[in-house]
Short mmCIF file of N, CA and C in Angstrom, two decimals:
data_model
loop_
_atom_site.label_atom_id
_atom_site.label_comp_id
_atom_site.label_asym_id
_atom_site.label_seq_id
_atom_site.Cartn_x
_atom_site.Cartn_y
_atom_site.Cartn_z
N MET A 1 0.81 -1.19 0.00
CA MET A 1 0.00 0.00 0.00
C MET A 1 0.86 1.26 0.00
N ALA A 2 1.99 1.22 0.72
CA ALA A 2 2.88 2.38 0.77
C ALA A 2 3.43 2.70 -0.61
N PHE A 3 3.67 1.65 -1.39
CA PHE A 3 4.19 1.87 -2.73
C PHE A 3 3.19 2.63 -3.59
N VAL A 4 1.92 2.28 -3.47
CA VAL A 4 0.88 2.97 -4.24
C VAL A 4 0.85 4.43 -3.87
N GLY A 5 0.91 4.75 -2.56
CA GLY A 5 0.93 6.14 -2.11
C GLY A 5 2.15 6.87 -2.64
N GLY A 6 3.31 6.20 -2.59
CA GLY A 6 4.53 6.80 -3.12
C GLY A 6 4.42 7.04 -4.61
N GLY A 7 3.77 6.11 -5.29
CA GLY A 7 3.57 6.27 -6.73
C GLY A 7 2.69 7.46 -7.05
N LEU A 8 1.67 7.67 -6.22
CA LEU A 8 0.79 8.82 -6.42
C LEU A 8 1.55 10.13 -6.19
N VAL A 9 2.40 10.14 -5.17
CA VAL A 9 3.19 11.35 -4.90
C VAL A 9 4.13 11.63 -6.07
N CYS A 10 4.79 10.58 -6.55
CA CYS A 10 5.70 10.74 -7.69
C CYS A 10 4.94 11.19 -8.92
N SER A 11 3.75 10.61 -9.14
CA SER A 11 2.94 10.99 -10.29
C SER A 11 2.50 12.45 -10.19
N ALA A 12 2.08 12.86 -8.98
CA ALA A 12 1.62 14.24 -8.80
C ALA A 12 2.77 15.22 -8.99
N SER A 13 3.94 14.92 -8.42
CA SER A 13 5.07 15.83 -8.58
C SER A 13 5.58 15.82 -10.02
N GLY A 14 5.52 14.68 -10.67
CA GLY A 14 5.91 14.60 -12.08
C GLY A 14 4.97 15.42 -12.94
N PHE A 15 3.68 15.35 -12.66
CA PHE A 15 2.69 16.13 -13.41
C PHE A 15 2.91 17.62 -13.20
N ALA A 16 3.18 18.01 -11.95
CA ALA A 16 3.44 19.43 -11.65
C ALA A 16 4.67 19.92 -12.41
N ALA A 17 5.72 19.10 -12.44
CA ALA A 17 6.94 19.48 -13.17
C ALA A 17 6.63 19.60 -14.66
N TYR A 18 5.81 18.72 -15.19
CA TYR A 18 5.43 18.78 -16.61
C TYR A 18 4.67 20.07 -16.90
N VAL A 19 3.71 20.41 -16.04
CA VAL A 19 2.92 21.63 -16.24
C VAL A 19 3.81 22.86 -16.22
N LEU A 20 4.74 22.94 -15.25
CA LEU A 20 5.63 24.09 -15.14
C LEU A 20 6.56 24.18 -16.35
N ALA A 21 7.12 23.05 -16.76
CA ALA A 21 8.00 23.04 -17.94
C ALA A 21 7.21 23.44 -19.18
N ASP A 22 5.97 22.96 -19.28
CA ASP A 22 5.13 23.29 -20.43
C ASP A 22 4.86 24.79 -20.48
N GLU A 23 4.65 25.42 -19.32
CA GLU A 23 4.41 26.86 -19.26
C GLU A 23 5.62 27.64 -19.77
N ILE A 24 6.81 27.22 -19.38
CA ILE A 24 8.03 27.89 -19.84
C ILE A 24 8.19 27.73 -21.34
N ILE A 25 7.91 26.53 -21.85
CA ILE A 25 8.01 26.29 -23.30
C ILE A 25 7.00 27.15 -24.04
N LEU A 26 5.77 27.26 -23.53
CA LEU A 26 4.76 28.10 -24.17
C LEU A 26 5.18 29.56 -24.19
N GLN A 27 5.78 30.03 -23.08
CA GLN A 27 6.26 31.41 -23.03
C GLN A 27 7.37 31.63 -24.07
N GLN A 28 8.28 30.67 -24.21
CA GLN A 28 9.36 30.79 -25.18
C GLN A 28 8.82 30.81 -26.60
N ARG A 29 7.85 29.97 -26.90
CA ARG A 29 7.26 29.93 -28.24
C ARG A 29 6.54 31.24 -28.56
N LYS A 30 5.80 31.76 -27.59
CA LYS A 30 5.08 33.01 -27.79
C LYS A 30 6.07 34.16 -28.03
N ALA A 31 7.14 34.19 -27.27
CA ALA A 31 8.16 35.23 -27.45
C ALA A 31 8.78 35.14 -28.84
N THR A 32 9.08 33.94 -29.28
CA THR A 32 9.64 33.75 -30.62
C THR A 32 8.66 34.23 -31.68
N ARG A 33 7.40 33.87 -31.52
CA ARG A 33 6.37 34.28 -32.48
C ARG A 33 6.23 35.80 -32.54
N LEU A 34 6.38 36.47 -31.40
CA LEU A 34 6.26 37.93 -31.35
C LEU A 34 7.56 38.63 -31.70
N GLY A 35 8.65 37.87 -31.84
CA GLY A 35 9.94 38.47 -32.18
C GLY A 35 10.59 39.20 -31.02
N VAL A 36 10.32 38.74 -29.80
CA VAL A 36 10.92 39.36 -28.61
C VAL A 36 11.69 38.29 -27.84
N ARG A 37 12.46 38.73 -26.85
CA ARG A 37 13.15 37.76 -26.01
C ARG A 37 12.57 37.84 -24.61
N LEU A 38 12.60 36.71 -23.93
CA LEU A 38 12.10 36.66 -22.56
C LEU A 38 13.06 37.37 -21.62
N ILE A 39 12.52 37.87 -20.54
CA ILE A 39 13.34 38.48 -19.50
C ILE A 39 14.16 37.37 -18.85
N SER A 40 15.40 37.66 -18.52
CA SER A 40 16.26 36.68 -17.85
C SER A 40 15.58 36.19 -16.58
N ARG A 41 15.58 34.87 -16.40
CA ARG A 41 14.91 34.25 -15.26
C ARG A 41 15.95 33.78 -14.25
N VAL A 42 15.78 34.19 -13.00
CA VAL A 42 16.65 33.74 -11.93
C VAL A 42 16.39 32.25 -11.71
N GLN A 43 17.45 31.46 -11.73
CA GLN A 43 17.32 30.01 -11.58
C GLN A 43 17.88 29.57 -10.24
N GLY A 44 17.01 29.16 -9.35
CA GLY A 44 17.44 28.64 -8.06
C GLY A 44 17.63 27.13 -8.15
N LYS A 45 18.18 26.55 -7.09
CA LYS A 45 18.40 25.11 -7.06
C LYS A 45 17.17 24.36 -6.58
N TRP A 46 16.27 25.03 -5.86
CA TRP A 46 15.08 24.38 -5.32
C TRP A 46 13.86 24.81 -6.12
N PRO A 47 12.83 23.99 -6.16
CA PRO A 47 11.59 24.34 -6.88
C PRO A 47 11.00 25.65 -6.35
N GLY A 48 10.46 26.44 -7.25
CA GLY A 48 9.84 27.70 -6.88
C GLY A 48 10.81 28.76 -6.41
N ASN A 49 12.11 28.55 -6.69
CA ASN A 49 13.17 29.44 -6.22
C ASN A 49 13.16 29.58 -4.70
N LEU A 50 12.73 28.53 -4.02
CA LEU A 50 12.68 28.53 -2.56
C LEU A 50 14.07 28.77 -1.96
N GLY A 51 15.10 28.23 -2.60
CA GLY A 51 16.46 28.44 -2.11
C GLY A 51 16.85 29.92 -2.10
N LYS A 52 16.41 30.66 -3.12
CA LYS A 52 16.70 32.10 -3.17
C LYS A 52 15.98 32.83 -2.04
N ILE A 53 14.75 32.42 -1.75
CA ILE A 53 13.98 33.05 -0.68
C ILE A 53 14.65 32.76 0.67
N VAL A 54 15.04 31.52 0.89
CA VAL A 54 15.74 31.15 2.13
C VAL A 54 17.03 31.95 2.24
N ASN A 55 17.74 32.10 1.14
CA ASN A 55 19.00 32.86 1.13
C ASN A 55 18.75 34.33 1.52
N ILE A 56 17.68 34.92 1.02
CA ILE A 56 17.35 36.31 1.37
C ILE A 56 17.11 36.41 2.87
N VAL A 57 16.33 35.48 3.41
CA VAL A 57 16.01 35.51 4.85
C VAL A 57 17.27 35.33 5.68
N LEU A 58 18.12 34.37 5.31
CA LEU A 58 19.34 34.11 6.09
C LEU A 58 20.31 35.28 6.02
N ARG A 59 20.38 35.94 4.87
CA ARG A 59 21.32 37.05 4.72
C ARG A 59 20.79 38.36 5.29
N SER A 60 19.48 38.43 5.55
CA SER A 60 18.88 39.70 5.96
C SER A 60 19.34 40.19 7.33
N ASP A 61 19.85 39.30 8.17
CA ASP A 61 20.34 39.73 9.49
C ASP A 61 21.64 40.53 9.38
N ASN A 62 22.47 40.19 8.39
CA ASN A 62 23.80 40.79 8.30
C ASN A 62 24.01 41.69 7.09
N GLU A 63 23.10 41.68 6.17
CA GLU A 63 23.29 42.42 4.92
C GLU A 63 22.05 43.24 4.58
N TYR A 64 22.25 44.13 3.66
CA TYR A 64 21.17 44.90 3.06
C TYR A 64 20.19 43.93 2.41
N LEU A 65 18.91 44.12 2.66
CA LEU A 65 17.89 43.19 2.18
C LEU A 65 17.91 43.02 0.65
N GLY A 66 18.23 44.07 -0.06
CA GLY A 66 18.24 44.00 -1.52
C GLY A 66 19.54 43.50 -2.12
N ARG A 67 20.48 43.09 -1.30
CA ARG A 67 21.79 42.66 -1.80
C ARG A 67 21.69 41.48 -2.77
N LEU A 68 20.83 40.51 -2.47
CA LEU A 68 20.66 39.38 -3.37
C LEU A 68 20.17 39.86 -4.73
N MET A 69 19.24 40.81 -4.73
CA MET A 69 18.74 41.35 -5.98
C MET A 69 19.85 42.04 -6.76
N LEU A 70 20.67 42.81 -6.05
CA LEU A 70 21.79 43.48 -6.71
C LEU A 70 22.78 42.46 -7.29
N ASP A 71 23.03 41.38 -6.56
CA ASP A 71 23.92 40.34 -7.07
C ASP A 71 23.36 39.71 -8.34
N GLU A 72 22.05 39.45 -8.37
CA GLU A 72 21.41 38.87 -9.55
C GLU A 72 21.43 39.84 -10.73
N ILE A 73 21.22 41.13 -10.46
CA ILE A 73 21.26 42.14 -11.51
C ILE A 73 22.65 42.20 -12.13
N LYS A 74 23.69 42.13 -11.31
CA LYS A 74 25.06 42.13 -11.84
C LYS A 74 25.31 40.94 -12.74
N GLU A 75 24.70 39.80 -12.40
CA GLU A 75 24.92 38.58 -13.17
C GLU A 75 24.04 38.50 -14.42
N LEU A 76 22.75 38.89 -14.31
CA LEU A 76 21.80 38.65 -15.40
C LEU A 76 21.39 39.89 -16.17
N GLY A 77 21.68 41.07 -15.66
CA GLY A 77 21.28 42.29 -16.34
C GLY A 77 20.25 43.06 -15.54
N PRO A 78 19.88 44.27 -16.00
CA PRO A 78 19.07 45.18 -15.20
C PRO A 78 17.59 44.81 -15.07
N THR A 79 17.09 43.92 -15.90
CA THR A 79 15.69 43.51 -15.80
C THR A 79 15.64 41.99 -15.71
N LEU A 80 14.99 41.48 -14.67
CA LEU A 80 14.95 40.03 -14.52
C LEU A 80 13.66 39.56 -13.87
N ASN A 81 13.43 38.26 -13.99
CA ASN A 81 12.24 37.60 -13.46
C ASN A 81 12.67 36.68 -12.32
N PHE A 82 12.27 37.02 -11.09
CA PHE A 82 12.64 36.18 -9.95
C PHE A 82 11.80 34.92 -9.89
N CYS A 83 10.58 34.95 -10.36
CA CYS A 83 9.69 33.79 -10.41
C CYS A 83 9.68 33.03 -9.07
N PHE A 84 9.29 33.74 -8.00
CA PHE A 84 9.18 33.11 -6.69
C PHE A 84 7.87 32.34 -6.61
N PHE A 85 7.95 31.12 -6.12
CA PHE A 85 6.77 30.26 -5.97
C PHE A 85 5.96 30.18 -7.27
N TRP A 86 6.65 30.05 -8.39
CA TRP A 86 6.07 29.85 -9.73
C TRP A 86 5.22 31.03 -10.20
N GLU A 87 5.44 32.18 -9.61
CA GLU A 87 4.73 33.38 -10.04
C GLU A 87 5.77 34.39 -10.51
N ASP A 88 5.56 34.92 -11.71
CA ASP A 88 6.52 35.87 -12.27
C ASP A 88 6.56 37.14 -11.42
N ASP A 89 7.75 37.48 -10.95
CA ASP A 89 8.00 38.72 -10.21
C ASP A 89 9.11 39.46 -10.95
N ILE A 90 8.72 40.45 -11.73
CA ILE A 90 9.65 41.17 -12.58
C ILE A 90 10.26 42.34 -11.80
N LEU A 91 11.58 42.46 -11.87
CA LEU A 91 12.31 43.53 -11.21
C LEU A 91 13.15 44.23 -12.27
N THR A 92 13.11 45.56 -12.27
CA THR A 92 13.96 46.29 -13.20
C THR A 92 14.71 47.40 -12.48
N ALA A 93 15.94 47.59 -12.89
CA ALA A 93 16.76 48.70 -12.42
C ALA A 93 17.19 49.54 -13.61
N GLU A 94 16.55 49.31 -14.75
CA GLU A 94 16.84 50.04 -15.98
C GLU A 94 16.14 51.41 -15.93
N PRO A 95 16.89 52.51 -15.92
CA PRO A 95 16.27 53.84 -15.79
C PRO A 95 15.19 54.13 -16.83
N GLN A 96 15.38 53.72 -18.08
CA GLN A 96 14.38 53.99 -19.11
C GLN A 96 13.08 53.23 -18.84
N HIS A 97 13.20 52.01 -18.34
CA HIS A 97 11.99 51.24 -18.00
C HIS A 97 11.25 51.89 -16.84
N ILE A 98 11.99 52.33 -15.84
CA ILE A 98 11.37 52.98 -14.68
C ILE A 98 10.66 54.26 -15.10
N LYS A 99 11.28 55.04 -15.97
CA LYS A 99 10.66 56.27 -16.48
C LYS A 99 9.37 55.94 -17.23
N THR A 100 9.41 54.89 -18.05
CA THR A 100 8.22 54.49 -18.80
C THR A 100 7.10 54.05 -17.85
N ILE A 101 7.44 53.25 -16.86
CA ILE A 101 6.43 52.74 -15.92
C ILE A 101 5.82 53.86 -15.09
N LEU A 102 6.63 54.79 -14.61
CA LEU A 102 6.15 55.81 -13.69
C LEU A 102 5.65 57.09 -14.35
N ALA A 103 6.08 57.36 -15.59
CA ALA A 103 5.73 58.66 -16.16
C ALA A 103 5.15 58.58 -17.56
N THR A 104 5.89 58.05 -18.50
CA THR A 104 5.51 58.15 -19.90
C THR A 104 4.36 57.26 -20.31
N ASP A 105 4.33 56.02 -19.82
CA ASP A 105 3.33 55.05 -20.28
C ASP A 105 2.68 54.32 -19.10
N PHE A 106 2.44 55.07 -18.03
CA PHE A 106 1.94 54.45 -16.80
C PHE A 106 0.59 53.77 -16.99
N HIS A 107 -0.25 54.26 -17.91
CA HIS A 107 -1.58 53.67 -18.10
C HIS A 107 -1.52 52.25 -18.68
N ASN A 108 -0.41 51.87 -19.29
CA ASN A 108 -0.24 50.51 -19.79
C ASN A 108 0.52 49.61 -18.81
N CYS A 109 0.91 50.14 -17.68
CA CYS A 109 1.64 49.37 -16.67
C CYS A 109 0.78 49.22 -15.43
N VAL A 110 -0.30 48.45 -15.56
CA VAL A 110 -1.27 48.28 -14.48
C VAL A 110 -0.72 47.33 -13.44
N LYS A 111 -0.84 47.70 -12.19
CA LYS A 111 -0.34 46.87 -11.09
C LYS A 111 -1.29 45.70 -10.82
N GLY A 112 -2.57 45.93 -10.98
CA GLY A 112 -3.55 44.87 -10.79
C GLY A 112 -4.08 44.80 -9.37
N ALA A 113 -5.18 44.08 -9.24
CA ALA A 113 -5.89 43.98 -7.97
C ALA A 113 -5.04 43.32 -6.89
N LYS A 114 -4.27 42.31 -7.25
CA LYS A 114 -3.46 41.59 -6.25
C LYS A 114 -2.48 42.55 -5.58
N PHE A 115 -1.89 43.44 -6.33
CA PHE A 115 -0.94 44.40 -5.77
C PHE A 115 -1.68 45.48 -4.98
N ARG A 116 -2.75 46.03 -5.58
CA ARG A 116 -3.47 47.15 -4.97
C ARG A 116 -4.14 46.77 -3.65
N HIS A 117 -4.66 45.55 -3.55
CA HIS A 117 -5.43 45.16 -2.38
C HIS A 117 -4.61 44.38 -1.36
N SER A 118 -3.30 44.50 -1.45
CA SER A 118 -2.42 43.84 -0.49
C SER A 118 -2.29 44.72 0.76
N GLU A 119 -2.53 44.12 1.92
CA GLU A 119 -2.41 44.88 3.17
C GLU A 119 -1.01 45.42 3.37
N ALA A 120 -0.01 44.63 2.97
CA ALA A 120 1.38 45.07 3.13
C ALA A 120 1.64 46.32 2.30
N ASN A 121 1.17 46.33 1.06
CA ASN A 121 1.38 47.51 0.21
C ASN A 121 0.60 48.71 0.73
N ASP A 122 -0.62 48.48 1.21
CA ASP A 122 -1.41 49.59 1.75
C ASP A 122 -0.74 50.21 2.97
N SER A 123 -0.24 49.36 3.85
CA SER A 123 0.34 49.89 5.09
C SER A 123 1.66 50.62 4.83
N VAL A 124 2.41 50.19 3.83
CA VAL A 124 3.70 50.82 3.55
C VAL A 124 3.53 51.99 2.57
N LEU A 125 2.78 51.76 1.49
CA LEU A 125 2.69 52.75 0.42
C LEU A 125 1.45 53.63 0.49
N GLY A 126 0.43 53.22 1.23
CA GLY A 126 -0.80 54.00 1.33
C GLY A 126 -1.49 54.12 -0.01
N THR A 127 -2.03 55.30 -0.31
CA THR A 127 -2.73 55.51 -1.58
C THR A 127 -1.93 56.43 -2.49
N GLY A 128 -0.64 56.51 -2.26
CA GLY A 128 0.22 57.37 -3.06
C GLY A 128 0.44 56.86 -4.46
N VAL A 129 1.28 57.55 -5.19
CA VAL A 129 1.52 57.28 -6.61
C VAL A 129 2.04 55.87 -6.86
N PHE A 130 2.83 55.30 -5.96
CA PHE A 130 3.41 53.98 -6.19
C PHE A 130 2.40 52.86 -6.02
N ASN A 131 1.27 53.13 -5.40
CA ASN A 131 0.27 52.10 -5.13
C ASN A 131 -1.03 52.36 -5.88
N ALA A 132 -1.02 53.27 -6.84
CA ALA A 132 -2.25 53.66 -7.53
C ALA A 132 -2.20 53.30 -9.01
N ASP A 133 -3.38 53.11 -9.58
CA ASP A 133 -3.57 52.88 -11.01
C ASP A 133 -4.64 53.81 -11.53
N GLY A 134 -4.68 53.96 -12.84
CA GLY A 134 -5.78 54.65 -13.53
C GLY A 134 -6.18 55.98 -12.92
N GLU A 135 -7.49 56.11 -12.65
CA GLU A 135 -8.04 57.36 -12.14
C GLU A 135 -7.46 57.73 -10.78
N THR A 136 -7.20 56.74 -9.94
CA THR A 136 -6.63 57.02 -8.62
C THR A 136 -5.27 57.68 -8.78
N TRP A 137 -4.51 57.25 -9.77
CA TRP A 137 -3.18 57.80 -10.01
C TRP A 137 -3.27 59.26 -10.40
N LYS A 138 -4.24 59.59 -11.24
CA LYS A 138 -4.39 60.97 -11.72
C LYS A 138 -4.80 61.86 -10.60
#
């Protein structure tokens, strides 16, 4: 009976790995079709980049919290995808991108409900320009 349970766990984790790999392949195909390149993706050793998250927590006692991000930017370039817990988290330090996001083309850079309705963002950023979209921003 234990073998059957182990087989189910292996099957479930294998299926999850297939789905995640399939998503990356679909993104690569779409980028090729559109004639663009994907943003550099931070590759951790553990699934969901859990190792990177653990590293941030362990280093936070002795170092600047953003040091890991700075290290990744030096290695991969000014715009990258951390992809924590299988969710794309895009970070940019490119001045032209920041200008576009905050000033020139802000109406096309929507933060979305998940960002806007986060208690952490509300408590830190309030209703200011960094936490607003659309009409609220104006």
